[in-house]
Short mmCIF file of N, CA and C in Angstrom, two decimals:
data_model
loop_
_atom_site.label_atom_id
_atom_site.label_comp_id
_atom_site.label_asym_id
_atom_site.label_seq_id
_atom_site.Cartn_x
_atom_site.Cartn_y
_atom_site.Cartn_z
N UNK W 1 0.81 -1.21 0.00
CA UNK W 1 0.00 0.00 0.00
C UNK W 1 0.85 1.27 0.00
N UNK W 2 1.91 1.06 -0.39
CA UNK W 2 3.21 2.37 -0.30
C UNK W 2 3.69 3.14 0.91
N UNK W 3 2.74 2.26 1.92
CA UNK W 3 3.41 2.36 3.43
C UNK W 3 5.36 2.37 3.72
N UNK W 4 5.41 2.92 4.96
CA UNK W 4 6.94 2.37 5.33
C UNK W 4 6.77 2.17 7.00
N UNK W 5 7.23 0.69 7.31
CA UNK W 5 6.93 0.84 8.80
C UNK W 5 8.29 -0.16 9.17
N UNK W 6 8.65 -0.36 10.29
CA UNK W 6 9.30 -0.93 10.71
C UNK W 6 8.89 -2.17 11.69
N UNK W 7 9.59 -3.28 10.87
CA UNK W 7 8.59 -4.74 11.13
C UNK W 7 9.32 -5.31 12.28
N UNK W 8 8.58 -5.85 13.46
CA UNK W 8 9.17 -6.79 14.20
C UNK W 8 9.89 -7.98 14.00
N UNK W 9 10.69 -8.28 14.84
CA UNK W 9 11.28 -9.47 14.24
C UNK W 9 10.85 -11.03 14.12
N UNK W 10 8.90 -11.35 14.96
CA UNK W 10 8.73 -11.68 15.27
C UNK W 10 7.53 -11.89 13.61
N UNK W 11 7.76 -10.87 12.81
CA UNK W 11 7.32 -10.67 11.52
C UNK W 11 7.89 -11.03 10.62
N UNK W 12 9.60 -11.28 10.67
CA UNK W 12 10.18 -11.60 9.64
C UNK W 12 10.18 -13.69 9.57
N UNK W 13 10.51 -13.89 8.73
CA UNK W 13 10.88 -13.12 6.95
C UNK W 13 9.63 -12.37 6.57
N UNK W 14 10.00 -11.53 5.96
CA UNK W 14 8.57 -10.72 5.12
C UNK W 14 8.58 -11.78 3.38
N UNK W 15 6.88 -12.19 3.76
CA UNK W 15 6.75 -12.55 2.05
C UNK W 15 6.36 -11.67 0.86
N UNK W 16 6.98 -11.20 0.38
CA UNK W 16 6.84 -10.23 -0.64
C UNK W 16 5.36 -10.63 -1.81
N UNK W 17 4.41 -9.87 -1.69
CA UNK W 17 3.29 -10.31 -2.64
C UNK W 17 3.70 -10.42 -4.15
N UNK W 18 3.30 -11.64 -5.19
CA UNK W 18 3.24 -11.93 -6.32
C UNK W 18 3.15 -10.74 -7.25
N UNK W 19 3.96 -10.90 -8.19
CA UNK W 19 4.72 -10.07 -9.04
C UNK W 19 4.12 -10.43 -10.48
N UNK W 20 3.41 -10.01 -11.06
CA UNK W 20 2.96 -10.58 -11.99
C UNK W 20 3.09 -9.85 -13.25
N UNK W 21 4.11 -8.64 -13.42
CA UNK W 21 4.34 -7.41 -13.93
C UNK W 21 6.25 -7.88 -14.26
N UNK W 22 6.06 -8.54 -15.17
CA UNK W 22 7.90 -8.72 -14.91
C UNK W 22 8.71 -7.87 -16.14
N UNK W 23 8.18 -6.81 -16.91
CA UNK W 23 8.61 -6.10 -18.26
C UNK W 23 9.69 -4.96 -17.20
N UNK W 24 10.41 -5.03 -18.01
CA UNK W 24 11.50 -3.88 -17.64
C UNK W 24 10.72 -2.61 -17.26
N UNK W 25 11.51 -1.79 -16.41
CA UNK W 25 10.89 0.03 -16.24
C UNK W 25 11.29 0.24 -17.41
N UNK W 26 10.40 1.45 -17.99
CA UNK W 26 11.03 1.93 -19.21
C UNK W 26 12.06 2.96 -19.09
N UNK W 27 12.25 2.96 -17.86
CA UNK W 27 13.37 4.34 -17.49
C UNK W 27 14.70 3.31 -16.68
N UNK W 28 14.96 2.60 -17.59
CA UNK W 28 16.07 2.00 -17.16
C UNK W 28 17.40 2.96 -16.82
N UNK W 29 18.83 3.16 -16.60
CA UNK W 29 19.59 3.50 -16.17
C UNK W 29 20.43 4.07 -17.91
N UNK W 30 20.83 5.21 -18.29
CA UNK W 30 21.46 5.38 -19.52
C UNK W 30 23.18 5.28 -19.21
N UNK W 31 23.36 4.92 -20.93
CA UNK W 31 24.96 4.67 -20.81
C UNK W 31 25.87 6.18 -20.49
N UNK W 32 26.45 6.36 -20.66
CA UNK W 32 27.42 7.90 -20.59
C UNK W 32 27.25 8.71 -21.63
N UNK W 33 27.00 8.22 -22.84
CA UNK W 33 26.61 8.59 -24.12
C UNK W 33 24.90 9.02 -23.79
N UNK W 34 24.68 9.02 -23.07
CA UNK W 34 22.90 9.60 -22.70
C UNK W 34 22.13 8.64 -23.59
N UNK W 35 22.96 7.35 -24.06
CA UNK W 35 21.92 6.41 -24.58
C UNK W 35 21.40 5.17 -24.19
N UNK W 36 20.05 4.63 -24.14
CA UNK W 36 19.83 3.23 -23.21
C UNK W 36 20.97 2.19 -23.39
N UNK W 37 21.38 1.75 -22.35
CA UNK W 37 22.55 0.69 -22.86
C UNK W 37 22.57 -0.63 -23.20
N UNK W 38 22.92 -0.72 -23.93
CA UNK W 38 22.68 -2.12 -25.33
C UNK W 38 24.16 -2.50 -25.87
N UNK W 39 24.23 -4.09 -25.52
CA UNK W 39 25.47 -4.78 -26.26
C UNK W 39 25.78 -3.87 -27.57
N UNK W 40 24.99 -3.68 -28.58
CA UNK W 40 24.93 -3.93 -29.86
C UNK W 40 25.04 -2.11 -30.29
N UNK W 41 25.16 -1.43 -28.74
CA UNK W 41 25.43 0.37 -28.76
C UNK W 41 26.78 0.40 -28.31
N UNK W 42 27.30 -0.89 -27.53
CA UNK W 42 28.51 -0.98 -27.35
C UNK W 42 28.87 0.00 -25.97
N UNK W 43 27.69 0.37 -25.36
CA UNK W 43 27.84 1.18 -24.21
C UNK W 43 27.26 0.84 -22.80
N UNK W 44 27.44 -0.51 -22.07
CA UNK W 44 27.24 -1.39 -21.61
C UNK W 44 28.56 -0.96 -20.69
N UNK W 45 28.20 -1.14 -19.35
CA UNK W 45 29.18 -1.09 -18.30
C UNK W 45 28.96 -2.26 -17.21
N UNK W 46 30.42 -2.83 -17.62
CA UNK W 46 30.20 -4.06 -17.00
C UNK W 46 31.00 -3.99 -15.80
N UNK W 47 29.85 -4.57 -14.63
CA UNK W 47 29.91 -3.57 -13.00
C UNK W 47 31.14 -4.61 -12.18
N UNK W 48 31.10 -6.30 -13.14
CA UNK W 48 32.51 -6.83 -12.79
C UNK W 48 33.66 -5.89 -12.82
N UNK W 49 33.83 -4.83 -13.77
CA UNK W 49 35.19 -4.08 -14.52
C UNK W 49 35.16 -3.08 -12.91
N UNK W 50 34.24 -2.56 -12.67
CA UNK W 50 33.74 -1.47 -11.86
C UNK W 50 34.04 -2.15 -10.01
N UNK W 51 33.48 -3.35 -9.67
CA UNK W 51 33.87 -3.78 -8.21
C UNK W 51 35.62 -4.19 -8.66
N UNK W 52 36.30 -4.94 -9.61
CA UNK W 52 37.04 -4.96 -9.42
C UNK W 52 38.30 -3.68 -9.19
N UNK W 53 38.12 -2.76 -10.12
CA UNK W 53 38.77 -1.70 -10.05
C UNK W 53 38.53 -0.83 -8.60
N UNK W 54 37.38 -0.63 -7.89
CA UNK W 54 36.85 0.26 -7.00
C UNK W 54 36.38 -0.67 -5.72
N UNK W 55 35.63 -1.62 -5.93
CA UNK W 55 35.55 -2.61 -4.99
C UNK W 55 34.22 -2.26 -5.05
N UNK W 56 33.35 -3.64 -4.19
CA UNK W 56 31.81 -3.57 -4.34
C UNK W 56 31.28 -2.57 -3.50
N UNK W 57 31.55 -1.95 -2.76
CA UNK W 57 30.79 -0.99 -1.73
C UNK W 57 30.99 0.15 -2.50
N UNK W 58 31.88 0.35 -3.21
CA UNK W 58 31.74 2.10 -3.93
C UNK W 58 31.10 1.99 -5.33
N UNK W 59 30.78 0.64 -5.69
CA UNK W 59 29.95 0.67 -6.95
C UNK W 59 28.41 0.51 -6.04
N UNK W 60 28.40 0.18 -4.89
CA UNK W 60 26.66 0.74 -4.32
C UNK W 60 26.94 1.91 -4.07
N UNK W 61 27.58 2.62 -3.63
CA UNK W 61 27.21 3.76 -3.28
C UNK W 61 27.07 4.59 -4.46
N UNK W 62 28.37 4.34 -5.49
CA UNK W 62 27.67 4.94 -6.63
C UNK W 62 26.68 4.83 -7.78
N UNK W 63 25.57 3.94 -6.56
CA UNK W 63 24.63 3.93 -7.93
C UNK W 63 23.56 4.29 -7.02
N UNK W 64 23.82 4.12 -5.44
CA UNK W 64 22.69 4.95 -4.36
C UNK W 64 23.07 6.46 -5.04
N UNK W 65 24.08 7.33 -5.37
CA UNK W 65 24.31 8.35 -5.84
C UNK W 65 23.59 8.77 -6.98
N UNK W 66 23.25 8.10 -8.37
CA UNK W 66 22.88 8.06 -9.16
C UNK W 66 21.78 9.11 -9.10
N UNK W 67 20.67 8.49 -8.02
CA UNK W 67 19.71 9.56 -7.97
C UNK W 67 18.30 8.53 -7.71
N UNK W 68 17.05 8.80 -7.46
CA UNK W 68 16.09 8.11 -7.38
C UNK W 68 16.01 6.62 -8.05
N UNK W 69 15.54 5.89 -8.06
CA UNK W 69 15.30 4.37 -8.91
C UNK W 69 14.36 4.89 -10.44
N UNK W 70 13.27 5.77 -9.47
CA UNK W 70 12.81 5.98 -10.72
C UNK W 70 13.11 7.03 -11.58
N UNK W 71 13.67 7.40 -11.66
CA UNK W 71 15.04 9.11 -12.45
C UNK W 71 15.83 8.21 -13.18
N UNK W 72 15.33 8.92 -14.71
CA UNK W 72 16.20 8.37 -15.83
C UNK W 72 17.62 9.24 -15.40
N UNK W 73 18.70 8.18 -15.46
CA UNK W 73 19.68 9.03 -15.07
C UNK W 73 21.44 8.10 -16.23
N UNK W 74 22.24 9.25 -16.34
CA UNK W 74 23.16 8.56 -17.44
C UNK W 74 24.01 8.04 -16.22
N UNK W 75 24.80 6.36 -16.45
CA UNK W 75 25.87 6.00 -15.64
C UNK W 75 27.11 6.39 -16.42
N UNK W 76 27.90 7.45 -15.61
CA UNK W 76 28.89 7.95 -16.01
C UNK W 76 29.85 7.87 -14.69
N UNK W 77 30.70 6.76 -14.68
CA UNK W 77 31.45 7.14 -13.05
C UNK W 77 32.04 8.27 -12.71
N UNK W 78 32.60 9.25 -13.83
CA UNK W 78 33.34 10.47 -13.11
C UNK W 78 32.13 11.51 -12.33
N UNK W 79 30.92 11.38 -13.48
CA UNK W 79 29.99 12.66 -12.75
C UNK W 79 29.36 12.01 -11.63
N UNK W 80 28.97 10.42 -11.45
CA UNK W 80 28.78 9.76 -10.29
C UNK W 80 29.25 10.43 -8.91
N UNK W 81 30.78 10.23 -9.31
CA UNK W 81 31.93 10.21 -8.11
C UNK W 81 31.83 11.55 -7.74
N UNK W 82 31.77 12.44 -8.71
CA UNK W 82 31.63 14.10 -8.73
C UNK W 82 30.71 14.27 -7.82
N UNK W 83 29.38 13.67 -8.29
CA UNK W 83 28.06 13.85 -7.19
C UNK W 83 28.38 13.33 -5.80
N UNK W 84 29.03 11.82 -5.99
CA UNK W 84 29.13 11.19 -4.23
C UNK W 84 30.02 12.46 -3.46
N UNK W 85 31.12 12.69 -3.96
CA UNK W 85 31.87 13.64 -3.15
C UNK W 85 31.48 14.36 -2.47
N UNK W 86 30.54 15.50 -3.57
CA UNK W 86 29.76 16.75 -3.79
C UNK W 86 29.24 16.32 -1.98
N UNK W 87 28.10 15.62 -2.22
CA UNK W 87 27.03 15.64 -1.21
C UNK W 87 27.49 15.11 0.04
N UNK W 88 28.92 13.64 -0.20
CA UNK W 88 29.62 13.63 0.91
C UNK W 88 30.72 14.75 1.96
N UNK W 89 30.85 15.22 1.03
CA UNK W 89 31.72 16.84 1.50
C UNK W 89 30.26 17.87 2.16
N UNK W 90 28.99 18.02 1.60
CA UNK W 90 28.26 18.85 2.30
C UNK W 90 27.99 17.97 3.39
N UNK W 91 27.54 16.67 3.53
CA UNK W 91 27.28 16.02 4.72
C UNK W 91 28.29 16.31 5.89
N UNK W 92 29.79 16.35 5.37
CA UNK W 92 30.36 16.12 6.48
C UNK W 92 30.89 17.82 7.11
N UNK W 93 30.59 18.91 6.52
CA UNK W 93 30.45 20.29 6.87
C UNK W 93 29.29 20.42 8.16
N UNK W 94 27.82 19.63 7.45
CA UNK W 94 26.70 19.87 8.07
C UNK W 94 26.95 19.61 9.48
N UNK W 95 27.67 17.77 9.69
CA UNK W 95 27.48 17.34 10.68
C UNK W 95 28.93 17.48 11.20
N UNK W 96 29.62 17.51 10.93
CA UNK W 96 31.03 17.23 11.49
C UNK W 96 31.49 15.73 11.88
N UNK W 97 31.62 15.03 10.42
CA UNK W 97 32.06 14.11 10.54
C UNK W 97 32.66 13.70 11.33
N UNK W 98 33.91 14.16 11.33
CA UNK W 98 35.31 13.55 12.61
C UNK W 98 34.52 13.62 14.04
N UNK W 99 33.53 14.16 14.44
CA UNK W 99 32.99 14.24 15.62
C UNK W 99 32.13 12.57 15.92
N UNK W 100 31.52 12.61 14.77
CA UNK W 100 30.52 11.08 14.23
C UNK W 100 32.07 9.92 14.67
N UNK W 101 32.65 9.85 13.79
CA UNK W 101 33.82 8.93 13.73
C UNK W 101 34.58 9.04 15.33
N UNK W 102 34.78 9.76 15.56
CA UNK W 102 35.09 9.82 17.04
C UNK W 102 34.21 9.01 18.22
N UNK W 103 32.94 9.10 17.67
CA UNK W 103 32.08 8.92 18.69
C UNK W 103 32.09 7.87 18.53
N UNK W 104 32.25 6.93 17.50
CA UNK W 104 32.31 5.75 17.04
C UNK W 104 33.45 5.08 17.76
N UNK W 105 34.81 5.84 17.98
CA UNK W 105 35.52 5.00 18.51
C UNK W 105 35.95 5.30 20.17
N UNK W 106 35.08 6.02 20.54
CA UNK W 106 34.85 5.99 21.75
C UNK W 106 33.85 4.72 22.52
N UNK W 107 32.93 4.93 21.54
CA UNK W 107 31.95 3.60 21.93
C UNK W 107 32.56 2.55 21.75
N UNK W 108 33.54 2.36 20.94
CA UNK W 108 34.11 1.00 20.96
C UNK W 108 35.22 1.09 22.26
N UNK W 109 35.92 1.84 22.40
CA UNK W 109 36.96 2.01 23.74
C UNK W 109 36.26 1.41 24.78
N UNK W 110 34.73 1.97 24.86
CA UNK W 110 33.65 1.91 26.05
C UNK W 110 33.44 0.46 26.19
N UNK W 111 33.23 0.01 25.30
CA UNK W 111 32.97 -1.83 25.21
C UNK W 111 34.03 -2.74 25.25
N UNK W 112 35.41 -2.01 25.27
CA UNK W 112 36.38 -3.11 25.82
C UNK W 112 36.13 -3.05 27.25
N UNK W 113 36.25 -1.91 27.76
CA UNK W 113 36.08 -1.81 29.69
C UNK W 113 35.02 -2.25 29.80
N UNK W 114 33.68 -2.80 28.92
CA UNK W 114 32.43 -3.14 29.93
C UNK W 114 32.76 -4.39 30.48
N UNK W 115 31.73 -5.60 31.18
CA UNK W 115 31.79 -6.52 30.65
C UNK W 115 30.62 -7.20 30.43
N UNK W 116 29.37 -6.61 30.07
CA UNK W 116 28.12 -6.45 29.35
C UNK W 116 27.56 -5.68 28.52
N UNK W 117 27.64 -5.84 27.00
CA UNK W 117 27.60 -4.92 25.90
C UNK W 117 25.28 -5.25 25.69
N UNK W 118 24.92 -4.08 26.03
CA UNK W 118 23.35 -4.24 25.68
C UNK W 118 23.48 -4.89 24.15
N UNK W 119 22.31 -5.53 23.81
CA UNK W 119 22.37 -5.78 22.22
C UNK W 119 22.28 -5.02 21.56
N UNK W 120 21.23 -4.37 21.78
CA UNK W 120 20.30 -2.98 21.36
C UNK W 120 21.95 -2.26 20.85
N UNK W 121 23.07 -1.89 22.17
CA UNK W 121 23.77 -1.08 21.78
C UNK W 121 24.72 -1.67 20.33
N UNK W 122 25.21 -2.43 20.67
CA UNK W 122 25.91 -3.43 19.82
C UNK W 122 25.04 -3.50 18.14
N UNK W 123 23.80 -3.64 18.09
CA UNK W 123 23.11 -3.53 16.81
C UNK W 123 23.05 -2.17 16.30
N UNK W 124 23.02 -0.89 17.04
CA UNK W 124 22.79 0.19 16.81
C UNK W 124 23.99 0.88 16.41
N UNK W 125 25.23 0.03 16.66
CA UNK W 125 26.64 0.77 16.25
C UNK W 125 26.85 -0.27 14.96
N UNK W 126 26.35 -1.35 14.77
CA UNK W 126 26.87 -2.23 13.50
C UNK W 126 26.08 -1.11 12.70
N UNK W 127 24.29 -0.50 12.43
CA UNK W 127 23.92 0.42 11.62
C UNK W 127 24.22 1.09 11.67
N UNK W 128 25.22 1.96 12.38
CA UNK W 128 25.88 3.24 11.58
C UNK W 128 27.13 2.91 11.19
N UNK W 129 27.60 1.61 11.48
CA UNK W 129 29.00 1.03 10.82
C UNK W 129 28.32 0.76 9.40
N UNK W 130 27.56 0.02 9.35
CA UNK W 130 27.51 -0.60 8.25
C UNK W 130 27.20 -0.02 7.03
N UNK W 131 27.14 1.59 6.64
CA UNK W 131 27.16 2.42 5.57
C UNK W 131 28.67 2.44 4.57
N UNK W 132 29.43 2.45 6.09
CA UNK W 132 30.92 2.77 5.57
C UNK W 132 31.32 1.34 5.58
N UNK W 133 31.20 0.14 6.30
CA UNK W 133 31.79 -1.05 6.26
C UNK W 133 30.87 -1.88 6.05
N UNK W 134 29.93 -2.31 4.87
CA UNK W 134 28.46 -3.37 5.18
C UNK W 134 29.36 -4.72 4.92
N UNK W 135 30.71 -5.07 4.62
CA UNK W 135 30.96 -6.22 4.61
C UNK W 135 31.72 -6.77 5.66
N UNK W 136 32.23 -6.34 6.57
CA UNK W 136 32.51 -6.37 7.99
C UNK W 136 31.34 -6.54 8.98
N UNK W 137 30.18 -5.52 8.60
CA UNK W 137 29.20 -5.36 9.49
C UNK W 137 28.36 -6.87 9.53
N UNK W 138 28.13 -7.37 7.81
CA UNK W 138 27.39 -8.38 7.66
C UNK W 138 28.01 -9.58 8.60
N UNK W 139 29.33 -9.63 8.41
CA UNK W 139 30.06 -10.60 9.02
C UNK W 139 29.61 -10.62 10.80
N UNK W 140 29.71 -9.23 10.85
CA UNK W 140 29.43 -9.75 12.86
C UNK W 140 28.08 -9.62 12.95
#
């Protein structure tokens, strides 16, 4: 119903309702050339070339960058990277990053001296780890 709520865990797995609509969006993702990308346009970016060179977490972020799902938008990694910067440089003016990151490793200092870490706390520092590290995070 285009709701957003946050499900108990006592709810999961969530079964996703039947899909019976399986045709492409017509606003698929464009090549750099501002044209839909097609083997046969030769402008096809193959995202193996892209995790290997950059690694898999900066090819999500640069396609969370991209812009909406539904925003026809051209994949071009320089203006990508241009944009991630862009908005990562105003984020970290707004908030003061190094203050965030600090706090981060204070809380961890804090949890060697405990010797009872809440879960709650422990889950709540893997989600703000896990933007910058989701393959570390997945692991613990």
């Amino acid at each position: 119903n285009g709701t957003k709520e946050l499900l108990s865990e006592s709810s999961l797995p969530l079964i996703l309702p039947p899909l019976n609509d399986f045709t492409p969006n017509p606003r698929m993702i464009l090549g750099a050339d501002g044209e839909k990308m097609s083997k046969s346009r030769g402008n096809v970016i193959n995202p193996n070339e892209l995790v290997e060179k950059y690694g898999a977490d900066a090819l999500r972020l640069a396609e969370v960058f991209l812009g909406p799902p539904e925003q026809t938008t051209n994949f071009n990694i320089k203006s990508v990277y241009q944009k991630m910067k862009a908005k990562v440089n105003n984020y970290y003016h707004k908030t003061k990053l190094n203050l965030v990151v600090s706090s981060l490793m204070t809380f961890i200092n804090d949890c060697y001296k405990a010797e009872v870490i809440p879960l709650t706390y422990g889950l709540s520092f893997l989600r703000l780890l896990n933007p910058l590290a989701p393959h570390i995070t997945e692991e613990i």
